Coordinates of C-alpha atoms and ligand atoms in Angstrom, one line a residue:
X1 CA -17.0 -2.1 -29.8
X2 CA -13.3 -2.7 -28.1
X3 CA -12.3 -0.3 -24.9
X4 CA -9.6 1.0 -27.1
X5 CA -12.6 2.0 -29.6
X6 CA -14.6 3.2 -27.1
X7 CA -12.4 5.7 -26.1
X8 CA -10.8 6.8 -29.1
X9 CA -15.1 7.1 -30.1
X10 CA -15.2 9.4 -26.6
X11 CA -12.4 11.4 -27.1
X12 CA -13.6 12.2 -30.8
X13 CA -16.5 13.5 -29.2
X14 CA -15.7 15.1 -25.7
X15 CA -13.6 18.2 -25.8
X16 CA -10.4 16.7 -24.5
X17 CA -10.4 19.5 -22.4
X18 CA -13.4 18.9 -20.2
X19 CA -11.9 15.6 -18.8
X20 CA -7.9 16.4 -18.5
X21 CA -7.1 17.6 -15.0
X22 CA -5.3 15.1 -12.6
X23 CA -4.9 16.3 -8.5
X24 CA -2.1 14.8 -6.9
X25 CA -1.8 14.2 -3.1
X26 CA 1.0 11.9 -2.6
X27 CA 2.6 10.9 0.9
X28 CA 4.4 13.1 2.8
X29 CA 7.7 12.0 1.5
X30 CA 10.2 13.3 -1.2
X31 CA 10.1 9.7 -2.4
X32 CA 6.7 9.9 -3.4
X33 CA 6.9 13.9 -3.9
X34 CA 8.9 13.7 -6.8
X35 CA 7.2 10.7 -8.6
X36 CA 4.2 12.2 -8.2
X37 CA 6.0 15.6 -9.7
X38 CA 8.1 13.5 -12.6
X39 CA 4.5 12.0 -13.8
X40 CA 3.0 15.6 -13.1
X41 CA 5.5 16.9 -16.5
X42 CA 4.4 14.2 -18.2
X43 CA 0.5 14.4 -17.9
X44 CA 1.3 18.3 -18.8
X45 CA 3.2 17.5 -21.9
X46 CA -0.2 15.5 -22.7
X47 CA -2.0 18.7 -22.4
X48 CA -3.3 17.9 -18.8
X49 CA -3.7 20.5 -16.1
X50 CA -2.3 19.1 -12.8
X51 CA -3.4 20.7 -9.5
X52 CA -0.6 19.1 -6.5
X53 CA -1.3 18.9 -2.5
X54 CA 1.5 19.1 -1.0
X55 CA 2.7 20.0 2.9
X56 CA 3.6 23.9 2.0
X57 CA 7.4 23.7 3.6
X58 CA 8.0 21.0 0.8
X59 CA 7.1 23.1 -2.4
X60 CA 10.6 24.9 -2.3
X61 CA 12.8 22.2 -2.5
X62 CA 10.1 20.8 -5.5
X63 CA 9.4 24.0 -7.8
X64 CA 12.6 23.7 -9.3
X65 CA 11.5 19.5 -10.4
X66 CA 8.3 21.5 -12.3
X67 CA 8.5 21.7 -16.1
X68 CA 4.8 23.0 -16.5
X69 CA 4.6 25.9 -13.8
X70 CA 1.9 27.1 -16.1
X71 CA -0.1 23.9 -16.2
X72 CA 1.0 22.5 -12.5
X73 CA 0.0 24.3 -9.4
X74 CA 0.5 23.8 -6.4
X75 CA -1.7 23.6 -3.3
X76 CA -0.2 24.3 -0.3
X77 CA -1.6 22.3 3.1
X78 CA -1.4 23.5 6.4
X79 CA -0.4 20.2 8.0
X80 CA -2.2 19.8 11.7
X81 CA 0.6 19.0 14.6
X82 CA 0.1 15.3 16.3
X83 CA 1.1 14.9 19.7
X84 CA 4.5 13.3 19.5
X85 CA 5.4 14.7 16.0
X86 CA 8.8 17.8 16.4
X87 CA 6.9 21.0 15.8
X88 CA 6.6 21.8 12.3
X89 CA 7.1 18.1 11.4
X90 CA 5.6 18.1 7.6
X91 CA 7.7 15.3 5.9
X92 CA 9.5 11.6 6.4
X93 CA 12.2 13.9 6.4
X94 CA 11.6 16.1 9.0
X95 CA 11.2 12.5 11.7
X96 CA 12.6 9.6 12.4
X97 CA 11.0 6.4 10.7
X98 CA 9.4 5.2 13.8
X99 CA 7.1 8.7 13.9
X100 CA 5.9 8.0 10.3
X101 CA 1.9 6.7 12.4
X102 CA 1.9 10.1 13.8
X103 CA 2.7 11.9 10.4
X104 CA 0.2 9.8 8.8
X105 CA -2.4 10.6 11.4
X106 CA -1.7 13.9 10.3
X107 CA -2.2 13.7 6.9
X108 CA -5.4 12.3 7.7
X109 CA -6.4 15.4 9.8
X110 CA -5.9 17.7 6.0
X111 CA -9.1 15.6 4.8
X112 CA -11.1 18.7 5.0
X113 CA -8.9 21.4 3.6
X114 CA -8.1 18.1 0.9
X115 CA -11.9 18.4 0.3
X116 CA -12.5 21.7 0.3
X117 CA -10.2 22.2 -2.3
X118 CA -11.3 19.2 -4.7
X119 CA -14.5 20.9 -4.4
X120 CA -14.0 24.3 -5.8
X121 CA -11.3 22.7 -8.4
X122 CA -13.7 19.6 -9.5
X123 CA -10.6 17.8 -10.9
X124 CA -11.5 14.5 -13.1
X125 CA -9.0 12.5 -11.4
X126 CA -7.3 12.2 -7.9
X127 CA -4.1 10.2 -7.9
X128 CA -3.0 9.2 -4.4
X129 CA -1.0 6.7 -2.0
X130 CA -1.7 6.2 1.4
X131 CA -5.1 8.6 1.8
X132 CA -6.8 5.6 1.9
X133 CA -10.4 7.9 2.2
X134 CA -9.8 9.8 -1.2
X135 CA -12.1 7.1 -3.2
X136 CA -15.4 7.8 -0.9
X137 CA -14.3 11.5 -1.6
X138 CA -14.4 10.8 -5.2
X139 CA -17.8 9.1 -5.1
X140 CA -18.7 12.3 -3.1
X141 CA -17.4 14.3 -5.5
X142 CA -17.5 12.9 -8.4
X143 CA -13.6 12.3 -9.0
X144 CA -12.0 9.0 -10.6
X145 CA -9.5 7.8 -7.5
X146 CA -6.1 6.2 -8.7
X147 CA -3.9 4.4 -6.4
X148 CA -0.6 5.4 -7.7
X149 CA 1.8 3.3 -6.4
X150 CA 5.5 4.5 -5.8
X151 CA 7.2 1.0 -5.0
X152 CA 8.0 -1.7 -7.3
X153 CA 4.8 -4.1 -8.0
X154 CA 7.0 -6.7 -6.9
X155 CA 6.9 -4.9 -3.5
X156 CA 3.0 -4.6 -3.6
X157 CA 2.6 -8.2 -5.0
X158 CA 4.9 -9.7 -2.5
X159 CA 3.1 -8.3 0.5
X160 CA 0.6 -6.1 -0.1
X161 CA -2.2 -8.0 -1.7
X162 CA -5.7 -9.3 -0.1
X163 CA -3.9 -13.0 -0.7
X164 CA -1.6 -12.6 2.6
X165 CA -3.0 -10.5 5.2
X166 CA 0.1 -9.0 7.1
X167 CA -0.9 -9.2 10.6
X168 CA 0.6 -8.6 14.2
X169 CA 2.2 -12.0 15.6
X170 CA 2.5 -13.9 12.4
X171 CA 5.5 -16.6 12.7
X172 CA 9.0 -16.3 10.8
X173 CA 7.8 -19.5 8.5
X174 CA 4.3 -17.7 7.8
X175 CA 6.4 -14.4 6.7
X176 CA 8.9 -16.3 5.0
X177 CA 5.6 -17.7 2.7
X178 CA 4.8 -16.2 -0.3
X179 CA 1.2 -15.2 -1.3
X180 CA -1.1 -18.2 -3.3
X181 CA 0.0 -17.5 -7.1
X182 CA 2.8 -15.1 -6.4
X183 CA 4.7 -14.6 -9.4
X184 CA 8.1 -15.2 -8.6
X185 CA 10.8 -17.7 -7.4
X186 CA 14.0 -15.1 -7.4
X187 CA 12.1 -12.4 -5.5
X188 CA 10.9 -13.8 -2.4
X189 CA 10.9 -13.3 1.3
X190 CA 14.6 -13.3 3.4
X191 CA 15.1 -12.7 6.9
X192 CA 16.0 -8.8 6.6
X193 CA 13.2 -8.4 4.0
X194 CA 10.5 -10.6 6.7
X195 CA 11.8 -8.6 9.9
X196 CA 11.1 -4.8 7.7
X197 CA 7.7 -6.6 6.4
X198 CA 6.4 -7.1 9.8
X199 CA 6.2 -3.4 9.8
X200 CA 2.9 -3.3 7.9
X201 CA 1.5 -4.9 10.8
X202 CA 2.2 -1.9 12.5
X203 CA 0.2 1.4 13.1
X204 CA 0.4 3.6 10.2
X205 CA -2.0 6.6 11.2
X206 CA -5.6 7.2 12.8
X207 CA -4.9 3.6 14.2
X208 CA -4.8 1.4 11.0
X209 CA -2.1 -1.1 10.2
X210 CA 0.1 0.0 7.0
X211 CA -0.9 -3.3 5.1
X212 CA -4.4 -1.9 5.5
X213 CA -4.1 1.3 4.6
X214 CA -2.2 0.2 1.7
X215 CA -4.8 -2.2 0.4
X216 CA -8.0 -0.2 1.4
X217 CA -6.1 2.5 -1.3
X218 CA -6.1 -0.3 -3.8
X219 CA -9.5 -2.3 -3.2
X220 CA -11.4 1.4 -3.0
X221 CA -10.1 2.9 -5.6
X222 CA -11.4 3.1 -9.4
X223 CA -7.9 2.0 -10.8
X224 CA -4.1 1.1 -9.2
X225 CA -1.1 3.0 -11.4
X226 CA 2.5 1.6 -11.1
X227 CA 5.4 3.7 -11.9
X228 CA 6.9 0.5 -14.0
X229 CA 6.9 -1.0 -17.2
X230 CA 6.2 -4.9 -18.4
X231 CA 9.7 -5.2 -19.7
X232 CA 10.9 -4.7 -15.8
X233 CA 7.8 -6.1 -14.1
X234 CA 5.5 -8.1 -16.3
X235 CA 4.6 -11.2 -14.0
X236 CA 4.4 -9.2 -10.6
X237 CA 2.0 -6.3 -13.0
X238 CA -0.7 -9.4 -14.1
X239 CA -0.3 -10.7 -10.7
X240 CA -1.6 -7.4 -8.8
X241 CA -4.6 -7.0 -11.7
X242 CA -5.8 -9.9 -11.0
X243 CA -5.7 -9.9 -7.1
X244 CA -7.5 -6.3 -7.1
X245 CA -9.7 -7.2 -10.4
X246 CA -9.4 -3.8 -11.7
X247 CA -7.4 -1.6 -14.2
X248 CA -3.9 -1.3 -13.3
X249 CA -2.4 1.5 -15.4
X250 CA 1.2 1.5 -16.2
X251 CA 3.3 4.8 -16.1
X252 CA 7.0 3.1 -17.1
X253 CA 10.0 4.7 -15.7
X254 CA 8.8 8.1 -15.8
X255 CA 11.9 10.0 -15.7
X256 CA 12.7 13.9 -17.1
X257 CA 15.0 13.3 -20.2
X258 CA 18.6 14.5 -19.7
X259 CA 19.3 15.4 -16.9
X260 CA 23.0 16.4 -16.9
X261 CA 22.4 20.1 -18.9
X262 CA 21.0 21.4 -15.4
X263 CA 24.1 20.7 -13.2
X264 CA 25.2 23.1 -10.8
X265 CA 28.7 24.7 -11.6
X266 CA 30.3 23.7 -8.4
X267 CA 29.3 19.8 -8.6
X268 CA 30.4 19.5 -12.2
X269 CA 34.3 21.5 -11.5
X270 CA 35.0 19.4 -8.8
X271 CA 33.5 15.6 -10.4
X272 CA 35.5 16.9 -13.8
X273 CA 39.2 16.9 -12.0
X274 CA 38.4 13.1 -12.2
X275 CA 38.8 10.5 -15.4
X276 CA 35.8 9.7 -17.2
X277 CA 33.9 6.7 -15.0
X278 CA 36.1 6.9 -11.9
X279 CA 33.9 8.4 -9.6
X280 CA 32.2 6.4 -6.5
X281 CA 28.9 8.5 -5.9
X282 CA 27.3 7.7 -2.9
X283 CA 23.3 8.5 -1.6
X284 CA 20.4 6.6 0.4
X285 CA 17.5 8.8 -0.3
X286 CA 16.0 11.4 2.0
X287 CA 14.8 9.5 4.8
X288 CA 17.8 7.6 5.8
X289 CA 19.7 8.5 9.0
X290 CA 22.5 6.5 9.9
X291 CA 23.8 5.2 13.2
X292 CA 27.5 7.6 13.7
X293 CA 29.7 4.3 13.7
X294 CA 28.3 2.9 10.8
X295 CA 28.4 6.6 8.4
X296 CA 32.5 6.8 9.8
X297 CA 32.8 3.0 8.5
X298 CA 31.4 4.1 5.1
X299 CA 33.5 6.7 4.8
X300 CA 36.4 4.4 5.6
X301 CA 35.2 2.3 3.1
X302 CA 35.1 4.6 0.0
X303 CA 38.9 5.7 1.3
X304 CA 39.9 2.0 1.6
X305 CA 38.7 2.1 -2.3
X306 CA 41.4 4.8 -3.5
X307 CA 38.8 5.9 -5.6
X308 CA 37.7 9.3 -6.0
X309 CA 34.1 9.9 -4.0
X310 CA 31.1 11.9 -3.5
X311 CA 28.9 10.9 -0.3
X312 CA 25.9 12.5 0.4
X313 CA 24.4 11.3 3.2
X314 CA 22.5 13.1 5.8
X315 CA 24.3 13.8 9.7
X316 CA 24.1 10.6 10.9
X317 CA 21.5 9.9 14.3
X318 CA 23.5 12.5 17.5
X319 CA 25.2 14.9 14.8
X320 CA 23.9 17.7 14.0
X321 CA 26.6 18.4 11.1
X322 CA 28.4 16.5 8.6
X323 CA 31.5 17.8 10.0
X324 CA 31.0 16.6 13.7
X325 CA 30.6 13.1 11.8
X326 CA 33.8 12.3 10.1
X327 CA 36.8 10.5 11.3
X328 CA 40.0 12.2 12.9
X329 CA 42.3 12.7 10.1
X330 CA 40.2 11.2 7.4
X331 CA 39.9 15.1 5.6
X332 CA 43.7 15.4 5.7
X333 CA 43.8 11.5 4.2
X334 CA 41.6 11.6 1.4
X335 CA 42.3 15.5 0.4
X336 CA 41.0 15.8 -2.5
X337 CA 39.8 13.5 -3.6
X338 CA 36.7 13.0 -1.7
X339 CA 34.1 15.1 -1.1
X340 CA 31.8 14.2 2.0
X341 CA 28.2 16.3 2.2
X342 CA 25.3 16.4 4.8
X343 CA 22.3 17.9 2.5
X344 CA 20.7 17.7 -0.5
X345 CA 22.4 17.3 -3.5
X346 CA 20.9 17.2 -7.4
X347 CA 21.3 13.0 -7.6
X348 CA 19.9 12.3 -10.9
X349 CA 22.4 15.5 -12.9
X350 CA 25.0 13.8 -10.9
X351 CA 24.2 10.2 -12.0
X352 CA 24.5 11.7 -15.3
X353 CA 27.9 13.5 -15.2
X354 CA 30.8 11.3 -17.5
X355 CA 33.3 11.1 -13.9
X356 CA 31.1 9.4 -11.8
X357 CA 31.2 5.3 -12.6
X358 CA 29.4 3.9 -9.0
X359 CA 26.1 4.8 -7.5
X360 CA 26.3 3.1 -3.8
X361 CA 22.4 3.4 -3.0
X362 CA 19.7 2.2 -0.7
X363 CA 17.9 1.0 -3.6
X364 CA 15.1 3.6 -3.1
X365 CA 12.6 2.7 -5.8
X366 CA 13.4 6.4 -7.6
X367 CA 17.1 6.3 -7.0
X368 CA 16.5 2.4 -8.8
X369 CA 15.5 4.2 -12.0
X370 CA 17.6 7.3 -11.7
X371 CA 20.5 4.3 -11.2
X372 CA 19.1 2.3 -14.3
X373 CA 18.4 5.4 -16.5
X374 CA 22.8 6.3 -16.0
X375 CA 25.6 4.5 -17.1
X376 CA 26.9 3.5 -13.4
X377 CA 27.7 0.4 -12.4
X378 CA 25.6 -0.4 -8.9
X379 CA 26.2 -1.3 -5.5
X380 CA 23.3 -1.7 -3.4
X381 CA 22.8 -1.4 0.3
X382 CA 19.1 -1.1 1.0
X383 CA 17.8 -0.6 4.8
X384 CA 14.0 -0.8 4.6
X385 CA 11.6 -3.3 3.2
X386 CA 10.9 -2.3 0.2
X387 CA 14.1 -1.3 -0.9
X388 CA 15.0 -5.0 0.0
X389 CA 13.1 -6.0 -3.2
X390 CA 13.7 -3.4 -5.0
X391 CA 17.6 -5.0 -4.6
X392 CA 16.4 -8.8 -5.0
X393 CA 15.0 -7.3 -8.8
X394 CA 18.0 -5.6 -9.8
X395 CA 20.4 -8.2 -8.0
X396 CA 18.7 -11.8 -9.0
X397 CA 15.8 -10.9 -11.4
X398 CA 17.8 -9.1 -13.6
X399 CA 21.5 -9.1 -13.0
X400 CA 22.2 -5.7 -13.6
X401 CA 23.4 -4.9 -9.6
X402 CA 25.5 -6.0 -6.5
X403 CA 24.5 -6.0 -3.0
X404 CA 26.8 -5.4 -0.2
X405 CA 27.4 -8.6 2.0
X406 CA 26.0 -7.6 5.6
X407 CA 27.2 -9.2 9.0
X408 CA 24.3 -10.7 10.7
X409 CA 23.2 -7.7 12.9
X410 CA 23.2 -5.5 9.7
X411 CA 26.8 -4.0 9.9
X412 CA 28.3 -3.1 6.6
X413 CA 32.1 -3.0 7.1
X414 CA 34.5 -1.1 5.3
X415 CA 35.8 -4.6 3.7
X416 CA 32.3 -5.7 2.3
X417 CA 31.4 -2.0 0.9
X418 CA 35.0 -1.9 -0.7
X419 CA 35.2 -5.4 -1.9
X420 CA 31.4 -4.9 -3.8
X421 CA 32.6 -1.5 -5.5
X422 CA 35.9 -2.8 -6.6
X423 CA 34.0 -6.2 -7.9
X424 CA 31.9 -3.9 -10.2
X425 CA 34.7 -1.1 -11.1
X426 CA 37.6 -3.5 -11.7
X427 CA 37.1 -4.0 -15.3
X428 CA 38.9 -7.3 -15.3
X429 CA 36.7 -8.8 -13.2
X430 CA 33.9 -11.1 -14.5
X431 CA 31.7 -9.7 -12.2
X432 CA 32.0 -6.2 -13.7
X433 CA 31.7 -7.1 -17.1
X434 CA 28.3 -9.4 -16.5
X435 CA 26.3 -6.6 -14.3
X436 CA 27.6 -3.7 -17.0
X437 CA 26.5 -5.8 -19.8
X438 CA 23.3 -6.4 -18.4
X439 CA 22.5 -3.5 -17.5
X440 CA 23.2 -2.1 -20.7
X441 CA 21.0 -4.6 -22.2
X442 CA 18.0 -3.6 -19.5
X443 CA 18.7 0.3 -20.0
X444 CA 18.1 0.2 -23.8
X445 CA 14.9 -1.5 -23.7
X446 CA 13.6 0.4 -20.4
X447 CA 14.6 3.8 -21.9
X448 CA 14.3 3.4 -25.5
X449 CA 13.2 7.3 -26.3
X450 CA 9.8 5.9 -27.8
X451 CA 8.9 3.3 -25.0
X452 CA 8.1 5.9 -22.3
X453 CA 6.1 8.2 -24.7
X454 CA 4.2 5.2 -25.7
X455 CA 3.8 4.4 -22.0
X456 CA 2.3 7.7 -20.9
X457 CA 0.3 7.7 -24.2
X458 CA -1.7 4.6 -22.6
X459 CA -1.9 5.5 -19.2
X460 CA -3.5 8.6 -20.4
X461 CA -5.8 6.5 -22.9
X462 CA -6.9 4.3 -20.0
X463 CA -7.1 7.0 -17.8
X464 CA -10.1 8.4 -19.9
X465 CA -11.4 4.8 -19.7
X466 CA -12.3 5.1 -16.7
X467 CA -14.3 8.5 -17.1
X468 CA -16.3 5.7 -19.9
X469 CA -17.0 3.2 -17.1
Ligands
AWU1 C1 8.7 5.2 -2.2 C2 9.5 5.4 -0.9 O1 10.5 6.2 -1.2 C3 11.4 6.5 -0.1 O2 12.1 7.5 -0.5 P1 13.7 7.8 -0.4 O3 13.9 9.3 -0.4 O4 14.3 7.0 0.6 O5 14.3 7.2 -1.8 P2 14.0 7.3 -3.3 O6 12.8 6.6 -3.6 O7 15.3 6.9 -4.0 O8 13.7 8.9 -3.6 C4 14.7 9.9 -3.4 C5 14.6 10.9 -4.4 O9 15.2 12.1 -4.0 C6 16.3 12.5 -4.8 N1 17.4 12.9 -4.0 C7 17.7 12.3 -2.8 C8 18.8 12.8 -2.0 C9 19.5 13.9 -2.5 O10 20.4 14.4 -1.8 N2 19.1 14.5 -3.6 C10 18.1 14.1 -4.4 O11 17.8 14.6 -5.5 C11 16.7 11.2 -5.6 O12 17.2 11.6 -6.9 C12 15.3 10.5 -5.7 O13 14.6 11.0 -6.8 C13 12.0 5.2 0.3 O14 12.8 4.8 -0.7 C14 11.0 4.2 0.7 O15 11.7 2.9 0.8 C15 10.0 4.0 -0.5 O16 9.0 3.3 0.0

């Protein structure tokens, strides 16, 4: 008897409803937060009862991303301070990049309230990221562990398999190497992509390098689950099932259907004074702080366009506020036609309002599919590793994107930003037409309204599987 028959056999015999609640305990970071969250609906529209760990200063700004409050609930964790962390530091959002060790440290350090809770809830399964010690807790318990990864596989095949161990002092031509049987000629190593890589050779909490934290997680656990699909990733998908030689279940794009009917009143007035399309929309995630010169050269940027924007962007590194950011005069120049904000704004209803026609974005692997899921044409300017790759798959795997052309320290000047959005929103231009048509091509297969049902209809399938094994 097949696995598919096996299971279809248990679940004709099992009460579906002894083996269908999922905990969640993602990293401490909204973009893994609200993955975590978008599969969370989806497992609940299955009939799944989801139980979510979560730091309890993050659950505000998440509740309103919760479809199922009567199937998901959240568990609020008191999260330890770590010498060196601002007090009350609970997310990637609350410290700078280079304190993300000591915020993993701390996640460690909610182990026991983690456990103490799986205990009393006895969930089937525990989906998870970087808690690299949630598999022993599931052999403890009695829980199936799931890696569920929140970066592209490409990401994860390209350097964080058991092929190429990412270690401290490895040489630029080792780095620029891809792993034995790596999948892939168009997505490879480049010097800003190597110099973010040798990252993962750094501390990433309780003293363990982030390469092995990220592959204990996978070689530990009882499956590895990519937010992707085979139609974006097939090649880099096989590659990581057969380097960890274990189920890898595929979620696709996971995504909440349309999201326009939620947006806010004052976002849609002031992107509807603009024609259909016209509309530069610019964001780089939560975690992003920029250095001041280079936010005021943005800005300069998107008014050298003479396009109408939107630029949400956190206070860049020494301001405090948005408005202690912008250039002399540059208000009283742009009027209004830009709009230039320092906190969170709703990104995917804006993606989907009929003004906006450019997403500038760090290439953030959610922003990626909130980009690929709109109708905007893309500019890309990622900043760390993995949002490197995420660009070299949109840019040369697929053809769907531009990057912005960097000077070699990094710089993006306000010619370069202004010269890639007018090569993708100048209609005439050959450029334009190729990335739009592509990326209508990719959108229809990626979001055809029964590929993601039938995705999530797997995943759950071979979630079960492993209740079999
Ligand atoms: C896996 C990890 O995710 C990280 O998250 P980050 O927040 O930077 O970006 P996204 O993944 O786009 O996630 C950001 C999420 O926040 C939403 N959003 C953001 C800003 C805002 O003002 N309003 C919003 O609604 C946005 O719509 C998206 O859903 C980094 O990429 C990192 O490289 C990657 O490894």
């Amino acid at each position: 008897m097949g696995l598919n028959e096996k299971v279809c056999k248990k679940l004709e015999m099992a009460d579906p409803k002894n083996s269908n609640h999922v905990a969640m305990f993602p990293w401490f970071g909204f973009g893994h937060f609200i993955p975590f969250l978008h599969l969370s609906n989806k497992l609940a529209e299955k009939g799944y009862k989801v139980s979510y760990l979560l730091p309890k200063g993050a659950q505000p700004k998440l509740s309103q991303l919760n479809q199922h409050p009567n199937l998901i609930h959240f568990f609020p964790l008191v999260v330890p301070h770590v010498e060196g962390l601002p007090p009350g530091a609970e997310t990637c959002s609350d410290v700078p990049y280079p304190l993300h060790d000591q915020l993993c440290t701390a996640l460690d350090l909610t182990r026991d309230q983690v456990k103490a809770i799986l205990a009393v809830i006895k969930p089937n399964f525990v989906l998870f990221d970087v808690a690299y010690w949630i598999p022993a807790l599931g052999r403890e318990l009695g829980f199936k562990s799931v890696m569920y990864a929140t970066v592209c596989a490409a990401g994860h095949s390209l350097r964080l398999v058991p092929a190429m161990k990412i270690v401290k002092g490895m040489s630029f031509e080792e780095m620029m190497q891809t792993p034995p049987g790596y999948p892939s000629s168009t997505v490879v190593p480049r010097p800003d992509e190597v110099a973010q890589a040798r990252s993962l050779a750094e501390e990433f909490g309780s003293g363990l390098s982030k390469y092995d934290r990220l592959v204990t997680s996978k070689e530990e656990s009882d499956a590895i689950a990519l937010r992707t699909c085979r139609e974006f990733e097939g090649p880099f998908i096989d590659y990581m099932a057969q380097q960890f030689g274990k189920p890898v279940l595929l979620a696709g794009p996971v995504l909440p259907e349309d999201p326009l009917s939620q947006l806010e009143e004052k976002w849609h007035k002031w992107l509807s004074k603009f024609e259909a399309g016209s509309v530069v929309f610019c964001a780089f995630g939560s975690q992003i702080k920029l250095k001041k010169n280079q936010f005021q050269e943005l800005l300069l940027a998107f008014e050298l366009s003479g396009l109408p924007f939107l630029v949400a962007l956190a206070p860049p590194e020494g301001c405090s506020t948005i408005e202690e950011a912008i250039p002399e005069g540059f208000e009283k120049r742009v009027q209004a036609k830009g709009w230039v904000y320092g906190d969170w704004v709703p990104q995917p209803q804006i993606l989907g309002h009929p003004s906006v026609g450019c997403f500038v974005s760090h290439c953030g692997f959610s922003s990626m599919w909130e980009a690929l899921q709109s109708d905007c044409q893309i500019v890309l300017a990622p900043h760390l590793g993995d949002q490197i790759v995420n660009t070299m798959l949109l840019v040369k795997e697929h053809n769907v994107a531009v990057e912005v052309e960097r000077e070699g320290n990094g710089w993006i000047s306000k010619e370069n930003l202004n010269k890639a959005i007018k090569s993708v929103m100048d209609n005439s231009s050959e450029v334009a037409q190729v990335v739009k048509s592509n990326r209508y091509k990719l959108k229809k297969v990626l979001f055809d309204e029964n590929m993601q049902e039938s995705y999530i209809d797997s995943f759950t399938m071979n979630l079960q599987a492993l209740l079999i094994n």
